[in-house]
Amino acid sequence: MTQTLPPHGIGLYDVRSLRMARTVVPPLSEEDRAARDRVWDQAVAANPSLFDGPAVVCAGLEWEGPHRLLLFWAPVTYRHFALRRVPGCTAWLPSLFVNVLQPTDDGRVLVVRMSKTTAAPGRWQLPGGSAEPPADGGEMDERALRTHAARELAEETGAPLRPGMLKLWTVTRGENASIGLTYLAPPRPVSALQHDFAVLTEAERAAGREPELDEIALIGDPMRLADLTGPHADYLAPLVHRYSTTRPGASDS
């Protein structure tokens, strides 16, 4: 028998097997559609770098057994998320995103700050991004999401990891019900992470592009997150804490 996840609050879920099923978003009333478009247009006016590209929403989650999760997904565009700011609208569905917990070989975690041209300027989070529907209109599975997570890590930090080097580690649900798939990368030397990021940033600016990230930090003690000025993703502290207490050698620290 399937069990539905609790409806509210920040949650971390130990998922070892993920199955995905495609569905459709609920139809919008004319009033909600018009209000959504107004909110979106206002957001673009404030941040012209926003674009109405393809995205994915989570339409539901069910446990199919111990550590086995069924995720219902549907394709949308970024405009859909403007519905969250429409008073009284209940037709919106939460976003689905992927991120990567990248440890260092001395037990710290790489955290990153979004640049001013992104949808969340100044926010500290893990490397990652919104899930995207398959370009060919086909089905989405966990393998595709893992590949997307590896691509996001490379595009944001320069880390050259193959998708097969990532392992689904945790599923998170945020305060706004957004669902995140967190992948664990193998530990890397601090010098390699810093070098990759510096090379990527220099190349982006040389090409006349603003990098997606404007700073990185390495955090071992979750309490040190308080030293990072600016907003933090709601999942950041729980995930850093979980890694700091479960990583190999944590009991010896």
mmCIF file of C-alpha atoms in Angstrom:
data_model
loop_
_atom_site.group_PDB
_atom_site.id
_atom_site.type_symbol
_atom_site.label_atom_id
_atom_site.label_comp_id
_atom_site.label_asym_id
_atom_site.label_seq_id
_atom_site.Cartn_x
_atom_site.Cartn_y
_atom_site.Cartn_z
ATOM 1 C CA MET A 1 0.000 0.000 0.000
ATOM 2 C CA THR A 2 1.293 3.442 -0.851
ATOM 3 C CA GLN A 3 1.649 6.162 1.755
ATOM 4 C CA THR A 4 1.564 9.872 1.007
ATOM 5 C CA LEU A 5 4.215 12.113 2.561
ATOM 6 C CA PRO A 6 3.107 14.626 5.223
ATOM 7 C CA PRO A 7 1.868 17.824 3.533
ATOM 8 C CA HIS A 8 3.868 20.572 5.260
ATOM 9 C CA GLY A 9 7.259 21.493 6.708
ATOM 10 C CA ILE A 10 10.906 21.005 5.777
ATOM 11 C CA GLY A 11 11.712 17.325 5.423
ATOM 12 C CA LEU A 12 14.665 15.082 4.573
ATOM 13 C CA TYR A 13 13.822 11.641 3.214
ATOM 14 C CA ASP A 14 16.137 8.657 2.865
ATOM 15 C CA VAL A 15 15.314 7.496 -0.666
ATOM 16 C CA ARG A 16 17.249 4.707 -2.343
ATOM 17 C CA SER A 17 14.903 3.936 -5.224
ATOM 18 C CA LEU A 18 12.958 6.558 -7.183
ATOM 19 C CA ARG A 19 10.233 5.889 -9.740
ATOM 20 C CA MET A 20 8.669 8.702 -11.753
ATOM 21 C CA ALA A 21 5.268 8.989 -13.411
ATOM 22 C CA ARG A 22 4.161 11.765 -15.740
ATOM 23 C CA THR A 23 0.910 13.640 -15.159
ATOM 24 C CA VAL A 24 -0.628 17.008 -16.105
ATOM 25 C CA VAL A 25 -1.020 20.291 -14.251
ATOM 26 C CA PRO A 26 -4.529 21.379 -13.197
ATOM 27 C CA PRO A 27 -6.249 23.772 -15.627
ATOM 28 C CA LEU A 28 -6.165 27.460 -14.684
ATOM 29 C CA SER A 29 -9.094 29.811 -14.543
ATOM 30 C CA GLU A 30 -8.922 32.876 -16.769
ATOM 31 C CA GLU A 31 -8.484 35.014 -13.644
ATOM 32 C CA ASP A 32 -5.558 32.951 -12.346
ATOM 33 C CA ARG A 33 -3.908 32.910 -15.773
ATOM 34 C CA ALA A 34 -4.142 36.682 -16.094
ATOM 35 C CA ALA A 35 -2.861 37.204 -12.537
ATOM 36 C CA ARG A 36 0.024 34.790 -13.162
ATOM 37 C CA ASP A 37 1.053 36.679 -16.280
ATOM 38 C CA ARG A 38 0.957 40.020 -14.451
ATOM 39 C CA VAL A 39 3.178 38.692 -11.668
ATOM 40 C CA TRP A 40 5.575 37.165 -14.179
ATOM 41 C CA ASP A 41 5.814 40.358 -16.216
ATOM 42 C CA GLN A 42 6.584 42.321 -13.048
ATOM 43 C CA ALA A 43 9.326 39.850 -12.112
ATOM 44 C CA VAL A 44 10.923 40.095 -15.568
ATOM 45 C CA ALA A 45 10.785 43.893 -15.413
ATOM 46 C CA ALA A 46 12.679 43.756 -12.105
ATOM 47 C CA ASN A 47 15.161 41.129 -13.348
ATOM 48 C CA PRO A 48 15.442 41.050 -17.168
ATOM 49 C CA SER A 49 17.664 37.968 -17.017
ATOM 50 C CA LEU A 50 14.641 35.808 -16.123
ATOM 51 C CA PHE A 51 13.306 33.676 -18.974
ATOM 52 C CA ASP A 52 10.233 31.515 -19.400
ATOM 53 C CA GLY A 53 12.143 28.322 -20.096
ATOM 54 C CA PRO A 54 11.127 24.697 -19.537
ATOM 55 C CA ALA A 55 10.797 23.415 -15.986
ATOM 56 C CA VAL A 56 9.228 20.561 -14.046
ATOM 57 C CA VAL A 57 6.777 20.492 -11.156
ATOM 58 C CA CYS A 58 6.108 17.796 -8.592
ATOM 59 C CA ALA A 59 2.429 16.841 -8.579
ATOM 60 C CA GLY A 60 2.657 14.317 -5.768
ATOM 61 C CA LEU A 61 4.818 11.905 -3.790
ATOM 62 C CA GLU A 62 4.027 8.445 -2.465
ATOM 63 C CA TRP A 63 6.035 5.835 -0.616
ATOM 64 C CA GLU A 64 5.906 2.478 -2.410
ATOM 65 C CA GLY A 65 7.916 0.712 0.257
ATOM 66 C CA PRO A 66 10.871 1.302 2.590
ATOM 67 C CA HIS A 67 13.119 3.916 0.942
ATOM 68 C CA ARG A 68 11.156 3.575 -2.343
ATOM 69 C CA LEU A 69 9.488 6.754 -3.598
ATOM 70 C CA LEU A 70 7.069 7.415 -6.461
ATOM 71 C CA LEU A 71 7.198 10.982 -7.797
ATOM 72 C CA PHE A 72 4.515 12.386 -10.090
ATOM 73 C CA TRP A 73 5.860 15.095 -12.409
ATOM 74 C CA ALA A 74 4.560 17.424 -15.092
ATOM 75 C CA PRO A 75 6.249 19.793 -17.569
ATOM 76 C CA VAL A 76 5.677 23.549 -17.188
ATOM 77 C CA THR A 77 7.590 26.753 -17.854
ATOM 78 C CA TYR A 78 9.047 29.087 -15.241
ATOM 79 C CA ARG A 79 5.996 31.314 -15.567
ATOM 80 C CA HIS A 80 4.046 28.688 -13.616
ATOM 81 C CA PHE A 81 5.863 29.542 -10.383
ATOM 82 C CA ALA A 82 4.481 33.080 -10.443
ATOM 83 C CA LEU A 83 1.224 31.472 -9.264
ATOM 84 C CA ARG A 84 2.750 31.184 -5.787
ATOM 85 C CA ARG A 85 2.488 34.974 -5.522
ATOM 86 C CA VAL A 86 -1.126 35.175 -6.661
ATOM 87 C CA PRO A 87 -3.271 35.680 -3.527
ATOM 88 C CA GLY A 88 -5.782 32.886 -3.044
ATOM 89 C CA CYS A 89 -4.492 30.766 -5.920
ATOM 90 C CA THR A 90 -4.292 27.054 -5.095
ATOM 91 C CA ALA A 91 -3.607 25.780 -8.623
ATOM 92 C CA TRP A 92 0.194 26.021 -8.464
ATOM 93 C CA LEU A 93 2.406 22.970 -8.044
ATOM 94 C CA PRO A 94 5.834 22.976 -6.363
ATOM 95 C CA SER A 95 9.070 22.932 -8.303
ATOM 96 C CA LEU A 96 11.371 19.950 -8.734
ATOM 97 C CA PHE A 97 15.110 20.580 -8.606
ATOM 98 C CA VAL A 98 18.394 18.743 -8.293
ATOM 99 C CA ASN A 99 21.536 19.643 -6.391
ATOM 100 C CA VAL A 100 24.854 18.127 -5.438
ATOM 101 C CA LEU A 101 26.487 17.813 -2.049
ATOM 102 C CA GLN A 102 30.173 18.055 -2.936
ATOM 103 C CA PRO A 103 32.443 17.125 -0.010
ATOM 104 C CA THR A 104 36.111 17.939 0.309
ATOM 105 C CA ASP A 105 38.653 15.344 1.301
ATOM 106 C CA ASP A 106 38.947 17.008 4.723
ATOM 107 C CA GLY A 107 35.224 16.604 5.489
ATOM 108 C CA ARG A 108 33.829 19.996 4.516
ATOM 109 C CA VAL A 109 30.960 20.763 2.109
ATOM 110 C CA LEU A 110 31.011 23.114 -0.885
ATOM 111 C CA VAL A 111 28.302 25.788 -0.686
ATOM 112 C CA VAL A 112 27.771 28.459 -3.314
ATOM 113 C CA ARG A 113 26.271 31.951 -3.583
ATOM 114 C CA MET A 114 24.052 32.864 -6.520
ATOM 115 C CA SER A 115 25.046 35.922 -8.538
ATOM 116 C CA LYS A 116 22.930 39.044 -8.892
ATOM 117 C CA THR A 117 21.692 38.047 -12.356
ATOM 118 C CA THR A 118 19.989 34.849 -11.149
ATOM 119 C CA ALA A 119 16.461 34.260 -9.886
ATOM 120 C CA ALA A 120 17.767 34.127 -6.287
ATOM 121 C CA PRO A 121 20.542 36.756 -6.084
ATOM 122 C CA GLY A 122 22.837 36.420 -3.082
ATOM 123 C CA ARG A 123 21.357 33.136 -1.853
ATOM 124 C CA TRP A 124 23.653 30.481 -0.415
ATOM 125 C CA GLN A 125 22.803 26.945 -1.485
ATOM 126 C CA LEU A 126 24.263 23.765 -2.950
ATOM 127 C CA PRO A 127 25.238 23.680 -6.633
ATOM 128 C CA GLY A 128 22.232 22.670 -8.729
ATOM 129 C CA GLY A 129 19.178 23.891 -10.551
ATOM 130 C CA SER A 130 15.601 23.304 -11.606
ATOM 131 C CA ALA A 131 14.793 20.025 -13.304
ATOM 132 C CA GLU A 132 13.959 20.200 -17.003
ATOM 133 C CA PRO A 133 11.610 17.983 -19.021
ATOM 134 C CA PRO A 134 13.189 15.683 -21.618
ATOM 135 C CA ALA A 135 13.907 17.607 -24.809
ATOM 136 C CA ASP A 136 12.340 14.862 -26.930
ATOM 137 C CA GLY A 137 9.087 14.898 -24.960
ATOM 138 C CA GLY A 138 9.789 11.452 -23.543
ATOM 139 C CA GLU A 139 9.701 10.092 -20.044
ATOM 140 C CA MET A 140 11.853 11.303 -17.184
ATOM 141 C CA ASP A 141 13.654 8.976 -14.810
ATOM 142 C CA GLU A 142 16.188 9.154 -11.996
ATOM 143 C CA ARG A 143 19.068 8.563 -14.390
ATOM 144 C CA ALA A 144 18.124 11.675 -16.378
ATOM 145 C CA LEU A 145 17.950 13.727 -13.188
ATOM 146 C CA ARG A 146 21.361 12.464 -12.085
ATOM 147 C CA THR A 147 22.793 13.489 -15.455
ATOM 148 C CA HIS A 148 21.210 16.918 -15.054
ATOM 149 C CA ALA A 149 22.718 17.260 -11.566
ATOM 150 C CA ALA A 150 26.195 16.492 -12.929
ATOM 151 C CA ARG A 151 25.716 19.061 -15.692
ATOM 152 C CA GLU A 152 24.611 21.737 -13.207
ATOM 153 C CA LEU A 153 27.639 21.027 -11.031
ATOM 154 C CA ALA A 154 29.947 21.424 -14.026
ATOM 155 C CA GLU A 155 28.241 24.570 -15.333
ATOM 156 C CA GLU A 156 28.290 26.291 -11.942
ATOM 157 C CA THR A 157 31.565 25.131 -10.383
ATOM 158 C CA GLY A 158 33.630 23.622 -13.209
ATOM 159 C CA ALA A 159 33.779 20.212 -11.500
ATOM 160 C CA PRO A 160 34.282 17.535 -14.209
ATOM 161 C CA LEU A 161 32.317 14.665 -12.653
ATOM 162 C CA ARG A 162 30.548 11.958 -14.659
ATOM 163 C CA PRO A 163 26.883 11.264 -13.772
ATOM 164 C CA GLY A 164 27.796 7.756 -12.660
ATOM 165 C CA MET A 165 29.969 9.242 -9.916
ATOM 166 C CA LEU A 166 26.896 10.744 -8.209
ATOM 167 C CA LYS A 167 24.617 8.845 -5.832
ATOM 168 C CA LEU A 168 21.073 9.797 -4.852
ATOM 169 C CA TRP A 169 21.532 10.679 -1.188
ATOM 170 C CA THR A 170 18.452 12.538 0.082
ATOM 171 C CA VAL A 171 15.126 13.904 -1.104
ATOM 172 C CA THR A 172 14.195 17.229 0.484
ATOM 173 C CA ARG A 173 10.942 19.117 0.763
ATOM 174 C CA GLY A 174 11.168 22.832 1.439
ATOM 175 C CA GLU A 175 8.942 25.337 3.187
ATOM 176 C CA ASN A 176 7.161 26.111 -0.091
ATOM 177 C CA ALA A 177 6.786 22.356 -0.796
ATOM 178 C CA SER A 178 9.494 22.359 -3.502
ATOM 179 C CA ILE A 179 11.076 18.934 -3.934
ATOM 180 C CA GLY A 180 14.833 18.526 -4.259
ATOM 181 C CA LEU A 181 16.898 15.494 -5.180
ATOM 182 C CA THR A 182 20.287 15.770 -3.499
ATOM 183 C CA TYR A 183 23.123 13.745 -4.999
ATOM 184 C CA LEU A 184 26.327 12.934 -3.143
ATOM 185 C CA ALA A 185 29.590 13.403 -5.042
ATOM 186 C CA PRO A 186 32.879 11.725 -4.117
ATOM 187 C CA PRO A 187 35.206 13.858 -1.968
ATOM 188 C CA ARG A 188 37.674 16.059 -3.848
ATOM 189 C CA PRO A 189 40.730 18.052 -2.751
ATOM 190 C CA VAL A 190 40.072 21.651 -1.733
ATOM 191 C CA SER A 191 42.698 22.856 -4.189
ATOM 192 C CA ALA A 192 40.925 21.105 -7.090
ATOM 193 C CA LEU A 193 37.547 22.651 -6.248
ATOM 194 C CA GLN A 194 39.024 26.127 -5.927
ATOM 195 C CA HIS A 195 41.014 25.749 -9.153
ATOM 196 C CA ASP A 196 38.003 24.516 -11.157
ATOM 197 C CA PHE A 197 35.849 27.403 -9.944
ATOM 198 C CA ALA A 198 38.522 30.015 -10.665
ATOM 199 C CA VAL A 199 39.088 28.693 -14.206
ATOM 200 C CA LEU A 200 35.346 28.585 -14.932
ATOM 201 C CA THR A 201 34.730 32.088 -13.582
ATOM 202 C CA GLU A 202 37.604 33.554 -15.581
ATOM 203 C CA ALA A 203 36.383 31.860 -18.779
ATOM 204 C CA GLU A 204 32.804 33.104 -18.313
ATOM 205 C CA ARG A 205 33.891 36.695 -17.785
ATOM 206 C CA ALA A 206 36.331 36.531 -20.688
ATOM 207 C CA ALA A 207 33.369 35.513 -22.863
ATOM 208 C CA GLY A 208 31.354 38.494 -21.631
ATOM 209 C CA ARG A 209 29.027 36.434 -19.454
ATOM 210 C CA GLU A 210 28.235 36.878 -15.775
ATOM 211 C CA PRO A 211 28.920 33.627 -13.864
ATOM 212 C CA GLU A 212 25.929 32.018 -12.147
ATOM 213 C CA LEU A 213 27.862 32.040 -8.871
ATOM 214 C CA ASP A 214 29.826 34.896 -7.372
ATOM 215 C CA GLU A 215 31.372 33.091 -4.393
ATOM 216 C CA ILE A 216 31.981 29.648 -2.935
ATOM 217 C CA ALA A 217 32.652 28.574 0.645
ATOM 218 C CA LEU A 218 33.657 25.363 2.402
ATOM 219 C CA ILE A 219 31.714 24.483 5.531
ATOM 220 C CA GLY A 220 32.591 21.763 8.032
ATOM 221 C CA ASP A 221 30.697 22.841 11.139
ATOM 222 C CA PRO A 222 27.023 23.618 10.361
ATOM 223 C CA MET A 223 27.194 26.443 12.911
ATOM 224 C CA ARG A 224 29.572 28.268 10.548
ATOM 225 C CA LEU A 225 26.746 28.732 8.049
ATOM 226 C CA ALA A 226 25.752 31.723 10.185
ATOM 227 C CA ASP A 227 28.952 33.432 8.994
ATOM 228 C CA LEU A 228 27.656 33.475 5.408
ATOM 229 C CA THR A 229 25.916 36.799 4.828
ATOM 230 C CA GLY A 230 22.690 36.722 2.853
ATOM 231 C CA PRO A 231 19.696 34.407 2.493
ATOM 232 C CA HIS A 232 20.164 30.646 2.709
ATOM 233 C CA ALA A 233 18.205 27.925 0.911
ATOM 234 C CA ASP A 234 15.900 26.316 3.466
ATOM 235 C CA TYR A 235 17.429 22.873 2.925
ATOM 236 C CA LEU A 236 21.044 24.027 3.349
ATOM 237 C CA ALA A 237 21.486 23.797 7.122
ATOM 238 C CA PRO A 238 19.683 20.418 7.471
ATOM 239 C CA LEU A 239 21.748 18.861 4.673
ATOM 240 C CA VAL A 240 25.089 20.190 5.929
ATOM 241 C CA HIS A 241 24.192 18.953 9.419
ATOM 242 C CA ARG A 242 23.233 15.540 8.107
ATOM 243 C CA TYR A 243 26.484 15.163 6.212
ATOM 244 C CA SER A 244 28.596 16.386 9.120
ATOM 245 C CA THR A 245 27.095 13.713 11.382
ATOM 246 C CA THR A 246 27.003 10.792 8.921
ATOM 247 C CA ARG A 247 30.144 11.201 6.808
ATOM 248 C CA PRO A 248 32.922 8.622 7.197
ATOM 249 C CA GLY A 249 34.987 9.489 10.239
ATOM 250 C CA ALA A 250 32.380 11.854 11.686
ATOM 251 C CA SER A 251 32.428 10.108 15.053
ATOM 252 C CA ASP A 252 36.167 10.740 15.280
ATOM 253 C CA SER A 253 35.892 14.517 14.650
#
